[in-house]
C-alpha positions as MATLAB code, in Angstrom:
seq = 'MNYLAHLHLGGSQPAQLLGSLYGDFVKGPLDGRWPADIESAIRLHRRIDAFTDGHPLILQAKQRFPVERRRVAGILLDVFFDHCLARDWEHYAPLPLEAFTRRVYQVLDAEPRLPDRLALIAPRMAAQDWLGSYREFETLERVIQGMASRLSRPGVLAGAMAELDALYPDLHRDFQAFYPELQRFAEGQQGLV';
ca = [
      99.817   91.506  103.347;
     100.549   94.982  102.088;
     103.090   96.358   99.583;
     106.317   95.697  101.495;
     105.520   92.097  102.386;
     104.393   91.261   98.844;
     107.579   92.754   97.425;
     109.688   90.831   99.926;
     107.928   87.528   99.273;
     107.521   87.768   95.503;
     111.113   87.393   94.347;
     114.013   89.708   93.583;
     113.948   89.913   89.780;
     112.465   93.109   88.269;
     109.447   91.287   86.800;
     108.807   89.605   90.157;
     108.962   92.925   91.994;
     106.632   94.537   89.472;
     104.133   91.680   89.567;
     104.230   91.652   93.361;
     102.953   95.229   93.308;
     100.679   94.835   90.286;
      98.662   92.312   92.282;
      97.049   95.242   94.120;
      96.341   97.162   90.916;
      95.457   94.523   88.309;
      92.077   92.871   88.848;
      90.284   90.095   87.027;
      91.661   87.378   84.765;
      95.205   87.562   83.509;
      94.846   87.501   79.771;
      98.298   88.233   78.437;
      98.146   92.011   78.894;
     101.374   91.722   80.864;
     104.519   89.691   80.164;
     104.333   86.100   81.402;
     106.839   86.604   84.228;
     104.879   89.586   85.572;
     101.610   87.640   85.360;
     103.274   84.795   87.214;
     104.186   87.205   90.023;
     100.617   88.560   90.082;
      99.338   84.982   90.503;
     101.792   84.493   93.393;
     100.502   87.717   94.958;
      96.954   86.341   94.776;
      97.990   83.006   96.295;
      99.754   84.809   99.145;
      96.573   86.803   99.804;
      94.429   83.659   99.804;
      96.837   81.809  102.115;
      96.933   84.789  104.474;
      93.183   85.404  104.538;
      92.402   81.803  105.490;
      95.251   81.185  107.936;
      94.244   80.376  111.546;
      96.804   82.830  112.975;
      95.304   85.640  110.903;
      91.771   84.682  111.875;
      92.911   84.730  115.517;
      94.572   88.137  115.074;
      91.383   89.581  113.567;
      89.460   88.407  116.643;
      91.617   90.690  118.797;
      89.845   93.728  117.341;
      86.533   94.980  118.732;
      83.493   93.474  117.002;
      82.612   96.720  115.240;
      86.103   96.855  113.670;
      86.336   93.267  112.416;
      85.094   94.109  108.905;
      88.274   96.147  108.372;
      90.583   94.154  110.638;
      92.246   92.510  107.635;
      93.168   95.902  106.168;
      94.585   97.034  109.498;
      96.567   93.817  109.869;
      98.022   94.276  106.375;
      99.512   97.652  107.207;
     100.485   96.682  110.754;
     102.297   93.592  109.484;
     104.193   95.734  106.961;
     105.263   97.838  109.951;
     106.426   94.710  111.788;
     108.324   93.508  108.723;
     110.058   96.879  108.256;
     110.808   97.138  111.979;
     112.306   93.636  112.170;
     113.581   93.507  108.564;
     117.017   92.120  109.437;
     115.364   88.969  110.854;
     113.701   88.170  107.527;
     115.974   89.482  104.773;
     119.724   89.516  104.112;
     119.685   92.841  102.198;
     119.254   95.992  104.345;
     115.805   97.572  104.050;
     117.197  100.793  102.558;
     118.958   98.865   99.772;
     115.853   96.786   99.101;
     113.513   99.761   98.864;
     115.973  101.687   96.678;
     116.021   98.734   94.265;
     112.209   98.596   94.186;
     111.978  102.313   93.431;
     114.578  101.962   90.651;
     112.616   99.100   89.073;
     109.398  101.141   89.217;
     111.108  104.189   87.742;
     112.538  102.152   84.866;
     109.176  100.608   83.915;
     107.338  102.714   81.317;
     104.074  100.726   81.422;
     102.799  100.600   85.000;
      99.089  100.002   85.684;
      97.256  103.341   85.728;
      96.835  103.917   89.474;
     100.309  102.574   90.258;
     101.759  104.913   87.611;
     100.188  107.814   89.504;
     101.462  106.858   92.957;
     104.872  105.328   92.142;
     106.715  108.669   92.001;
     105.260  109.697   95.392;
     105.974  106.247   96.792;
     109.666  106.682   95.962;
     109.959  110.372   96.868;
     108.370  109.802  100.274;
     109.926  106.347  100.788;
     106.598  104.748  101.595;
     108.125  101.292  101.986;
     110.931  102.296  104.339;
     108.703  104.619  106.342;
     106.703  101.625  107.568;
     109.521  101.102  110.079;
     107.987  103.932  112.154;
     104.704  103.042  113.854;
     103.477  106.631  113.454;
     103.494  106.157  109.666;
     100.464  103.894  110.028;
      98.328  106.862  111.025;
      98.952  108.532  107.642;
      98.347  105.217  105.858;
      95.066  104.646  107.707;
      93.911  108.197  106.918;
      94.666  107.582  103.250;
      92.712  104.329  103.295;
      89.785  105.998  105.072;
      89.582  108.648  102.358;
      89.003  105.910   99.761;
      86.261  104.099  101.713;
      82.560  104.752  101.272;
      82.308  104.845  105.083;
      85.565  106.540  106.195;
      84.414  106.665  109.819;
      84.843  102.900  110.080;
      88.589  103.504  110.633;
      88.184  106.237  113.266;
      90.135  105.232  116.372;
      91.947  102.399  114.597;
      95.391  103.786  115.403;
      94.656  103.767  119.135;
      93.463  100.159  118.861;
      96.619   99.122  116.992;
      98.671  100.795  119.709;
      96.802   98.929  122.449;
      97.021   95.617  120.559;
     100.639   96.131  119.484;
     102.318   93.437  121.655;
      99.781   90.731  120.754;
      99.676   91.607  117.055;
     103.472   91.734  116.895;
     103.609   88.214  118.347;
     100.995   87.146  115.778;
     103.219   88.536  113.029;
     106.304   86.754  114.401;
     104.431   83.461  114.438;
     102.816   83.914  111.020;
     105.426   85.510  108.777;
     107.922   82.615  108.730;
     105.056   80.319  107.687;
     104.122   82.763  104.948;
     107.739   82.913  103.773;
     107.858   79.116  103.499;
     104.555   79.112  101.624;
     105.725   81.781   99.160;
     109.029   79.987   98.557;
     107.137   76.764   97.856;
     104.869   78.546   95.381;
     107.648   80.208   93.366;
     107.916   77.384   90.836;
     104.159   76.749   90.628;
     102.897   80.095   89.342;
];
């Protein structure tokens, strides 16, 4: 799952929202560098990733991609599933997407001690409404280009947007089948982290 899904699944309190994002920016053991409630949300983020990576529906979705793309299929699914979540937001959340993303940006803006890389991108994330922009399929092209620029082999993502377009109906059905299971998993984990 990518940013939007983690934020949606991680809880609505400021520390939960922060930890849901920190999970992509804080690596290694949690050693008390962050408040306990943020570390708890980071642990939930990691459990969500592990559940997702090993789930049969995700393994099936990855198989839809051409063999040469399967190494990065998980990355592509992450961003595509954020698109599906934003597109169908009202089916999964009671708060409108615009209100949810505004709250996330406010929480980020109010936090003086973000992890280094997140501190650099958070202002752009809010100014460009990265989370809400996932509603538009075309946004994925910009996201994929950004990911490619950070890879040692950027060419591995060439043509990925066309593949996502061709696979759209099947991958959307995969998302619809998987996301409710992931929601139940995340809800069940809330008290365990």
